[in-house]
mmCIF file of C-alpha atoms in Angstrom:
data_model
loop_
_atom_site.group_PDB
_atom_site.id
_atom_site.type_symbol
_atom_site.label_atom_id
_atom_site.label_comp_id
_atom_site.label_asym_id
_atom_site.label_seq_id
_atom_site.Cartn_x
_atom_site.Cartn_y
_atom_site.Cartn_z
ATOM 1 C CA MET A 1 78.333 273.844 132.053
ATOM 2 C CA GLY A 2 80.911 275.909 130.196
ATOM 3 C CA THR A 3 80.683 277.523 126.776
ATOM 4 C CA LEU A 4 82.332 276.082 123.675
ATOM 5 C CA PHE A 5 84.218 278.700 121.651
ATOM 6 C CA VAL A 6 85.391 277.785 118.160
ATOM 7 C CA ILE A 7 88.063 280.160 116.892
ATOM 8 C CA SER A 8 89.240 280.031 113.310
ATOM 9 C CA GLY A 9 90.626 282.196 110.568
ATOM 10 C CA PRO A 10 93.194 282.214 107.795
ATOM 11 C CA SER A 11 96.785 281.140 108.345
ATOM 12 C CA GLY A 12 98.905 284.047 109.568
ATOM 13 C CA VAL A 13 96.002 286.061 110.957
ATOM 14 C CA GLY A 14 97.236 285.692 114.548
ATOM 15 C CA LYS A 15 94.620 283.348 115.985
ATOM 16 C CA GLY A 16 97.234 281.204 117.739
ATOM 17 C CA THR A 17 98.793 284.248 119.376
ATOM 18 C CA LEU A 18 95.381 285.515 120.490
ATOM 19 C CA VAL A 19 94.442 282.132 121.947
ATOM 20 C CA LYS A 20 97.733 281.954 123.884
ATOM 21 C CA LEU A 21 97.094 285.421 125.345
ATOM 22 C CA LEU A 22 93.544 284.433 126.350
ATOM 23 C CA MET A 23 94.707 281.200 127.967
ATOM 24 C CA ARG A 24 97.284 283.091 130.070
ATOM 25 C CA GLU A 25 94.703 285.511 131.403
ATOM 26 C CA ASP A 26 91.512 283.471 131.771
ATOM 27 C CA LYS A 27 91.890 280.458 134.054
ATOM 28 C CA GLU A 28 88.241 279.495 133.405
ATOM 29 C CA LEU A 29 89.178 278.512 129.848
ATOM 30 C CA ALA A 30 90.527 275.170 128.665
ATOM 31 C CA LEU A 31 92.133 274.575 125.290
ATOM 32 C CA SER A 32 90.935 271.468 123.504
ATOM 33 C CA VAL A 33 93.548 268.889 122.578
ATOM 34 C CA SER A 34 93.190 267.329 119.132
ATOM 35 C CA CYS A 35 93.938 263.792 118.032
ATOM 36 C CA THR A 36 96.360 263.059 115.214
ATOM 37 C CA THR A 37 97.877 260.090 113.460
ATOM 38 C CA ARG A 38 101.169 261.869 112.741
ATOM 39 C CA ASN A 39 104.245 261.065 114.775
ATOM 40 C CA PRO A 40 105.112 263.319 117.720
ATOM 41 C CA ARG A 41 107.664 266.051 117.068
ATOM 42 C CA ALA A 42 110.473 266.854 119.487
ATOM 43 C CA GLY A 43 109.054 268.231 122.732
ATOM 44 C CA GLU A 44 105.439 267.242 122.029
ATOM 45 C CA LYS A 45 103.661 265.323 124.778
ATOM 46 C CA ASP A 46 100.752 262.949 124.351
ATOM 47 C CA GLY A 47 97.638 264.436 125.925
ATOM 48 C CA GLU A 48 99.064 267.967 125.913
ATOM 49 C CA SER A 49 100.177 268.765 122.369
ATOM 50 C CA TYR A 50 97.943 266.127 120.781
ATOM 51 C CA PHE A 51 96.510 262.725 121.515
ATOM 52 C CA PHE A 52 98.702 260.594 119.250
ATOM 53 C CA LEU A 53 96.715 257.697 117.769
ATOM 54 C CA SER A 54 97.395 254.944 115.285
ATOM 55 C CA ARG A 55 95.466 255.161 112.011
ATOM 56 C CA GLU A 56 93.458 252.134 113.106
ATOM 57 C CA GLU A 57 92.442 253.733 116.431
ATOM 58 C CA PHE A 58 91.602 257.042 114.733
ATOM 59 C CA CYS A 59 89.416 255.322 112.119
ATOM 60 C CA LYS A 60 87.686 253.261 114.804
ATOM 61 C CA ARG A 61 86.811 256.418 116.766
ATOM 62 C CA LYS A 62 85.710 258.165 113.578
ATOM 63 C CA ASP A 63 83.415 255.259 112.694
ATOM 64 C CA GLU A 64 81.960 255.375 116.236
ATOM 65 C CA ASP A 65 81.164 259.114 115.872
ATOM 66 C CA GLY A 66 83.915 259.955 118.362
ATOM 67 C CA PHE A 67 84.935 263.280 116.789
ATOM 68 C CA LEU A 68 83.227 266.651 116.647
ATOM 69 C CA GLU A 69 85.212 267.259 113.468
ATOM 70 C CA TRP A 70 88.019 265.589 111.586
ATOM 71 C CA ASP A 71 90.031 265.954 108.411
ATOM 72 C CA GLU A 72 93.067 264.585 106.631
ATOM 73 C CA HIS A 73 96.104 266.762 105.909
ATOM 74 C CA PHE A 74 99.302 265.599 104.227
ATOM 75 C CA GLY A 75 98.454 261.930 104.773
ATOM 76 C CA ASN A 76 97.604 262.234 108.473
ATOM 77 C CA PHE A 77 94.262 262.468 110.248
ATOM 78 C CA TYR A 78 93.419 265.223 112.727
ATOM 79 C CA GLY A 79 90.256 265.466 114.800
ATOM 80 C CA THR A 80 88.609 266.962 117.862
ATOM 81 C CA PRO A 81 87.639 264.210 120.325
ATOM 82 C CA LYS A 82 83.997 264.611 121.301
ATOM 83 C CA SER A 83 84.235 262.945 124.742
ATOM 84 C CA PHE A 84 87.249 265.055 125.761
ATOM 85 C CA VAL A 85 85.526 268.336 124.884
ATOM 86 C CA LEU A 86 82.232 267.377 126.541
ATOM 87 C CA GLU A 87 84.078 266.314 129.706
ATOM 88 C CA GLN A 88 86.004 269.620 129.811
ATOM 89 C CA LEU A 89 82.759 271.579 129.367
ATOM 90 C CA LYS A 90 81.436 270.169 132.657
ATOM 91 C CA THR A 91 83.832 272.437 134.584
ATOM 92 C CA LYS A 92 85.192 275.066 132.170
ATOM 93 C CA SER A 93 84.598 276.884 128.942
ATOM 94 C CA VAL A 94 86.596 275.370 126.085
ATOM 95 C CA ILE A 95 88.365 276.876 123.076
ATOM 96 C CA LEU A 96 88.801 274.948 119.848
ATOM 97 C CA GLU A 97 91.313 276.552 117.501
ATOM 98 C CA ILE A 98 90.460 274.893 114.196
ATOM 99 C CA ASP A 99 89.991 275.710 110.530
ATOM 100 C CA VAL A 100 86.745 276.901 108.960
ATOM 101 C CA LYS A 101 85.809 273.476 107.605
ATOM 102 C CA GLY A 102 86.230 271.974 111.079
ATOM 103 C CA ALA A 103 84.283 274.802 112.726
ATOM 104 C CA LEU A 104 81.320 274.206 110.448
ATOM 105 C CA GLN A 105 81.518 270.443 111.151
ATOM 106 C CA VAL A 106 81.428 271.170 114.913
ATOM 107 C CA LYS A 107 78.380 273.396 114.477
ATOM 108 C CA GLN A 108 76.621 270.623 112.544
ATOM 109 C CA ALA A 109 77.706 267.852 114.944
ATOM 110 C CA LEU A 110 76.259 269.709 117.938
ATOM 111 C CA LYS A 111 73.047 270.864 116.260
ATOM 112 C CA GLY A 112 70.124 270.017 118.501
ATOM 113 C CA SER A 113 72.325 269.186 121.503
ATOM 114 C CA SER A 114 72.623 271.074 124.787
ATOM 115 C CA VAL A 115 75.973 272.483 123.611
ATOM 116 C CA SER A 116 75.667 275.472 121.299
ATOM 117 C CA PRO A 117 79.117 276.489 120.050
ATOM 118 C CA VAL A 118 80.056 280.152 119.619
ATOM 119 C CA LEU A 119 81.938 280.559 116.336
ATOM 120 C CA ILE A 120 84.469 283.405 116.176
ATOM 121 C CA MET A 121 86.303 284.281 112.969
ATOM 122 C CA ILE A 122 89.652 286.062 113.311
ATOM 123 C CA ALA A 123 90.066 288.100 110.138
ATOM 124 C CA PRO A 124 92.883 290.216 108.725
ATOM 125 C CA PRO A 125 92.325 293.937 108.115
ATOM 126 C CA SER A 126 92.609 293.078 104.398
ATOM 127 C CA GLU A 127 93.768 290.232 102.187
ATOM 128 C CA GLU A 128 96.729 292.390 101.147
ATOM 129 C CA ALA A 129 97.773 292.901 104.784
ATOM 130 C CA LEU A 130 97.600 289.153 105.358
ATOM 131 C CA ALA A 131 99.667 288.447 102.230
ATOM 132 C CA THR A 132 102.310 290.843 103.567
ATOM 133 C CA ARG A 133 102.300 289.151 107.010
ATOM 134 C CA LEU A 134 102.650 285.699 105.477
ATOM 135 C CA SER A 135 105.473 286.671 103.128
ATOM 136 C CA ARG A 136 107.336 288.472 105.967
ATOM 137 C CA ARG A 137 107.362 285.452 108.224
ATOM 138 C CA GLY A 138 109.224 283.551 105.488
ATOM 139 C CA SER A 139 108.132 280.105 106.638
ATOM 140 C CA GLU A 140 106.462 279.063 103.363
ATOM 141 C CA SER A 141 107.750 278.552 99.853
ATOM 142 C CA GLU A 142 106.239 280.652 97.059
ATOM 143 C CA GLU A 143 103.948 277.748 96.138
ATOM 144 C CA GLU A 144 102.821 277.235 99.764
ATOM 145 C CA LEU A 145 102.209 280.968 100.111
ATOM 146 C CA LYS A 146 100.087 280.971 96.944
ATOM 147 C CA THR A 147 98.051 277.985 98.226
ATOM 148 C CA ARG A 148 97.491 279.659 101.611
ATOM 149 C CA LEU A 149 96.362 282.909 99.983
ATOM 150 C CA GLU A 150 93.898 281.050 97.740
ATOM 151 C CA ARG A 151 92.463 279.387 100.864
ATOM 152 C CA VAL A 152 91.982 282.813 102.505
ATOM 153 C CA LYS A 153 89.195 283.670 100.056
ATOM 154 C CA TYR A 154 87.307 280.472 100.941
ATOM 155 C CA GLU A 155 87.771 280.986 104.681
ATOM 156 C CA LEU A 156 86.695 284.633 104.669
ATOM 157 C CA SER A 157 83.732 283.863 102.416
ATOM 158 C CA ASN A 158 82.300 281.828 105.326
ATOM 159 C CA ARG A 159 82.461 284.594 107.912
ATOM 160 C CA ASP A 160 78.684 285.160 107.698
ATOM 161 C CA ARG A 161 78.261 281.630 109.128
ATOM 162 C CA TYR A 162 80.085 282.747 112.296
ATOM 163 C CA ASP A 163 78.589 284.456 115.327
ATOM 164 C CA TYR A 164 81.377 287.043 115.499
ATOM 165 C CA THR A 165 84.226 288.387 113.399
ATOM 166 C CA VAL A 166 87.223 289.993 115.094
ATOM 167 C CA VAL A 167 89.576 291.933 112.828
ATOM 168 C CA ASN A 168 93.165 291.544 113.985
ATOM 169 C CA ASP A 169 94.676 294.826 112.855
ATOM 170 C CA ASP A 170 96.058 295.648 116.313
ATOM 171 C CA LEU A 171 96.841 292.663 118.577
ATOM 172 C CA GLY A 172 95.905 294.445 121.817
ATOM 173 C CA GLU A 173 92.561 295.655 120.471
ATOM 174 C CA ALA A 174 91.772 292.248 118.939
ATOM 175 C CA LYS A 175 92.544 290.541 122.278
ATOM 176 C CA GLU A 176 90.274 292.974 124.169
ATOM 177 C CA THR A 177 87.453 292.445 121.673
ATOM 178 C CA LEU A 178 87.839 288.671 121.921
ATOM 179 C CA GLN A 179 87.852 288.823 125.739
ATOM 180 C CA LYS A 180 84.634 290.891 125.730
ATOM 181 C CA ILE A 181 82.937 288.388 123.411
ATOM 182 C CA ILE A 182 83.987 285.479 125.610
ATOM 183 C CA GLU A 183 82.865 287.174 128.830
ATOM 184 C CA THR A 184 79.529 288.181 127.270
ATOM 185 C CA GLU A 185 78.846 284.663 125.983
ATOM 186 C CA LYS A 186 79.931 282.987 129.223
ATOM 187 C CA SER A 187 77.613 285.261 131.231
ATOM 188 C CA LYS A 188 74.655 284.393 128.975
ATOM 189 C CA ARG A 189 75.029 280.718 129.806
ATOM 190 C CA ARG A 190 75.510 280.906 133.570
ATOM 191 C CA PHE A 191 72.651 279.623 135.687
#
């Protein structure tokens, strides 16, 4: 059985970039695919980008305990399908790239099961450095930027609930640190 890695951190910290780099280099890793009730965007494929569900189907699965975690954002539901992740874990280690709230839900959902997730927080070198990164990318309005920065405090305040924290000050160093953590944890769980 593979290892479940849950990677989260504030918006703009580089977790998506780090995950993409890991996925290119480690063929023993699978990236979990989330479910959503939002409509597909151009180029998105069902089963690759997301599993696109109706609200009714999503709620049915939620009521049947079919998600490791779920939440609602901007009027749409998002969730990590339990059966998909558990099936993937039979042959590979799996990465979930989700927010802090979702990571803590996954930890709770799997408590007492044979799957013990490894939680990894990707953190900025400082809140000021992250604010600079977010404002430079120019993809958020001033109000959105303010909201994201307020959320950073909450997310980073939960880092003691994670197994590891990787500071992304230098992308290459952060990737190496993350790879070492993953290799160490995978080796602990091999039979």
